[in-house]
mmCIF file with all atom_site columns, N, CA and C in Angstrom:
data_model
loop_
_atom_site.group_PDB
_atom_site.id
_atom_site.type_symbol
_atom_site.label_atom_id
_atom_site.label_alt_id
_atom_site.label_comp_id
_atom_site.label_asym_id
_atom_site.label_entity_id
_atom_site.label_seq_id
_atom_site.pdbx_PDB_ins_code
_atom_site.Cartn_x
_atom_site.Cartn_y
_atom_site.Cartn_z
_atom_site.occupancy
_atom_site.B_iso_or_equiv
_atom_site.pdbx_formal_charge
_atom_site.auth_seq_id
_atom_site.auth_comp_id
_atom_site.auth_asym_id
_atom_site.auth_atom_id
_atom_site.pdbx_PDB_model_num
ATOM 1  N N  . SER N 1 1  ? -10.612 -0.940 -8.903 1.00 0.00 ? 1  SER N N  1
ATOM 2  C CA . SER N 1 1  ? -9.169  -1.259 -8.856 1.00 0.00 ? 1  SER N CA 1
ATOM 3  C C  . SER N 1 1  ? -8.530  -0.527 -7.670 1.00 0.00 ? 1  SER N C  1
ATOM 4  N N  . GLU N 1 2  ? -8.793  0.762  -7.590 1.00 0.00 ? 2  GLU N N  1
ATOM 5  C CA . GLU N 1 2  ? -8.188  1.550  -6.509 1.00 0.00 ? 2  GLU N CA 1
ATOM 6  C C  . GLU N 1 2  ? -8.665  1.053  -5.148 1.00 0.00 ? 2  GLU N C  1
ATOM 7  N N  . CYS N 1 3  ? -9.974  0.804  -5.085 1.00 0.00 ? 3  CYS N N  1
ATOM 8  C CA . CYS N 1 3  ? -10.559 0.339  -3.829 1.00 0.00 ? 3  CYS N CA 1
ATOM 9  C C  . CYS N 1 3  ? -9.888  -0.971 -3.403 1.00 0.00 ? 3  CYS N C  1
ATOM 10 N N  . CYS N 1 4  ? -9.793  -1.870 -4.341 1.00 0.00 ? 4  CYS N N  1
ATOM 11 C CA . CYS N 1 4  ? -9.185  -3.165 -4.056 1.00 0.00 ? 4  CYS N CA 1
ATOM 12 C C  . CYS N 1 4  ? -7.754  -2.974 -3.564 1.00 0.00 ? 4  CYS N C  1
ATOM 13 N N  . LEU N 1 5  ? -7.013  -2.140 -4.265 1.00 0.00 ? 5  LEU N N  1
ATOM 14 C CA . LEU N 1 5  ? -5.628  -1.884 -3.909 1.00 0.00 ? 5  LEU N CA 1
ATOM 15 C C  . LEU N 1 5  ? -5.537  -1.297 -2.514 1.00 0.00 ? 5  LEU N C  1
ATOM 16 N N  . LEU N 1 6  ? -6.380  -0.307 -2.267 1.00 0.00 ? 6  LEU N N  1
ATOM 17 C CA . LEU N 1 6  ? -6.377  0.345  -0.962 1.00 0.00 ? 6  LEU N CA 1
ATOM 18 C C  . LEU N 1 6  ? -6.668  -0.655 0.134  1.00 0.00 ? 6  LEU N C  1
ATOM 19 N N  . HIS N 1 7  ? -7.660  -1.505 -0.107 1.00 0.00 ? 7  HIS N N  1
ATOM 20 C CA . HIS N 1 7  ? -8.037  -2.507 0.882  1.00 0.00 ? 7  HIS N CA 1
ATOM 21 C C  . HIS N 1 7  ? -6.856  -3.442 1.135  1.00 0.00 ? 7  HIS N C  1
ATOM 22 N N  . PHE N 1 8  ? -6.205  -3.858 0.065  1.00 0.00 ? 8  PHE N N  1
ATOM 23 C CA . PHE N 1 8  ? -5.065  -4.763 0.167  1.00 0.00 ? 8  PHE N CA 1
ATOM 24 C C  . PHE N 1 8  ? -3.959  -4.122 1.001  1.00 0.00 ? 8  PHE N C  1
ATOM 25 N N  . ILE N 1 9  ? -3.677  -2.856 0.716  1.00 0.00 ? 9  ILE N N  1
ATOM 26 C CA . ILE N 1 9  ? -2.636  -2.129 1.428  1.00 0.00 ? 9  ILE N CA 1
ATOM 27 C C  . ILE N 1 9  ? -3.003  -2.011 2.906  1.00 0.00 ? 9  ILE N C  1
ATOM 28 N N  . CYS N 1 10 ? -4.282  -1.716 3.151  1.00 0.00 ? 10 CYS N N  1
ATOM 29 C CA . CYS N 1 10 ? -4.755  -1.568 4.522  1.00 0.00 ? 10 CYS N CA 1
ATOM 30 C C  . CYS N 1 10 ? -4.589  -2.888 5.277  1.00 0.00 ? 10 CYS N C  1
ATOM 31 N N  . GLN N 1 11 ? -4.882  -3.990 4.588  1.00 0.00 ? 11 GLN N N  1
ATOM 32 C CA . GLN N 1 11 ? -4.797  -5.300 5.227  1.00 0.00 ? 11 GLN N CA 1
ATOM 33 C C  . GLN N 1 11 ? -3.348  -5.770 5.311  1.00 0.00 ? 11 GLN N C  1
ATOM 34 N N  . TYR N 1 12 ? -2.591  -5.516 4.262  1.00 0.00 ? 12 TYR N N  1
ATOM 35 C CA . TYR N 1 12 ? -1.203  -5.956 4.231  1.00 0.00 ? 12 TYR N CA 1
ATOM 36 C C  . TYR N 1 12 ? -0.281  -4.801 3.865  1.00 0.00 ? 12 TYR N C  1
ATOM 37 N N  . PRO N 1 13 ? 0.001   -3.921 4.813  1.00 0.00 ? 13 PRO N N  1
ATOM 38 C CA . PRO N 1 13 ? 0.893   -2.789 4.547  1.00 0.00 ? 13 PRO N CA 1
ATOM 39 C C  . PRO N 1 13 ? 2.323   -3.272 4.274  1.00 0.00 ? 13 PRO N C  1
ATOM 40 N N  . VAL N 1 14 ? 2.668   -3.360 2.995  1.00 0.00 ? 14 VAL N N  1
ATOM 41 C CA . VAL N 1 14 ? 3.996   -3.844 2.622  1.00 0.00 ? 14 VAL N CA 1
ATOM 42 C C  . VAL N 1 14 ? 5.053   -2.761 2.832  1.00 0.00 ? 14 VAL N C  1
ATOM 43 N N  . LEU N 1 15 ? 6.292   -3.181 2.961  1.00 0.00 ? 15 LEU N N  1
ATOM 44 C CA . LEU N 1 15 ? 7.381   -2.235 3.179  1.00 0.00 ? 15 LEU N CA 1
ATOM 45 C C  . LEU N 1 15 ? 7.644   -1.383 1.944  1.00 0.00 ? 15 LEU N C  1
ATOM 46 N N  . PRO N 1 16 ? 7.694   -1.981 0.743  1.00 0.00 ? 16 PRO N N  1
ATOM 47 C CA . PRO N 1 16 ? 7.945   -1.214 -0.484 1.00 0.00 ? 16 PRO N CA 1
ATOM 48 C C  . PRO N 1 16 ? 7.049   0.012  -0.576 1.00 0.00 ? 16 PRO N C  1
ATOM 49 N N  . LEU N 1 17 ? 5.824   -0.112 -0.109 1.00 0.00 ? 17 LEU N N  1
ATOM 50 C CA . LEU N 1 17 ? 4.886   1.001  -0.182 1.00 0.00 ? 17 LEU N CA 1
ATOM 51 C C  . LEU N 1 17 ? 5.399   2.168  0.649  1.00 0.00 ? 17 LEU N C  1
ATOM 52 N N  . GLN N 1 18 ? 5.837   1.879  1.872  1.00 0.00 ? 18 GLN N N  1
ATOM 53 C CA . GLN N 1 18 ? 6.341   2.939  2.743  1.00 0.00 ? 18 GLN N CA 1
ATOM 54 C C  . GLN N 1 18 ? 7.600   3.553  2.141  1.00 0.00 ? 18 GLN N C  1
ATOM 55 N N  . GLU N 1 19 ? 8.420   2.703  1.566  1.00 0.00 ? 19 GLU N N  1
ATOM 56 C CA . GLU N 1 19 ? 9.655   3.199  0.947  1.00 0.00 ? 19 GLU N CA 1
ATOM 57 C C  . GLU N 1 19 ? 9.329   4.189  -0.155 1.00 0.00 ? 19 GLU N C  1
ATOM 58 N N  . ARG N 1 20 ? 8.323   3.843  -0.961 1.00 0.00 ? 20 ARG N N  1
ATOM 59 C CA . ARG N 1 20 ? 7.912   4.722  -2.062 1.00 0.00 ? 20 ARG N CA 1
ATOM 60 C C  . ARG N 1 20 ? 7.437   6.061  -1.508 1.00 0.00 ? 20 ARG N C  1
ATOM 61 N N  . ALA N 1 21 ? 6.710   5.991  -0.403 1.00 0.00 ? 21 ALA N N  1
ATOM 62 C CA . ALA N 1 21 ? 6.171   7.216  0.202  1.00 0.00 ? 21 ALA N CA 1
ATOM 63 C C  . ALA N 1 21 ? 7.328   8.099  0.676  1.00 0.00 ? 21 ALA N C  1
ATOM 64 N N  . GLU N 1 22 ? 8.364   7.453  1.207  1.00 0.00 ? 22 GLU N N  1
ATOM 65 C CA . GLU N 1 22 ? 9.518   8.229  1.698  1.00 0.00 ? 22 GLU N CA 1
ATOM 66 C C  . GLU N 1 22 ? 10.285  8.844  0.534  1.00 0.00 ? 22 GLU N C  1
ATOM 67 N N  . GLY N 1 23 ? 10.569  8.014  -0.472 1.00 0.00 ? 23 GLY N N  1
ATOM 68 C CA . GLY N 1 23 ? 11.323  8.501  -1.634 1.00 0.00 ? 23 GLY N CA 1
ATOM 69 C C  . GLY N 1 23 ? 10.366  9.270  -2.489 1.00 0.00 ? 23 GLY N C  1
#
């Protein structure tokens, strides 16, 4: 699950993810 998620994020770095990292 984590691997898949990581791969997805790596391929498609969504904005919400960065926002979460900031907040």
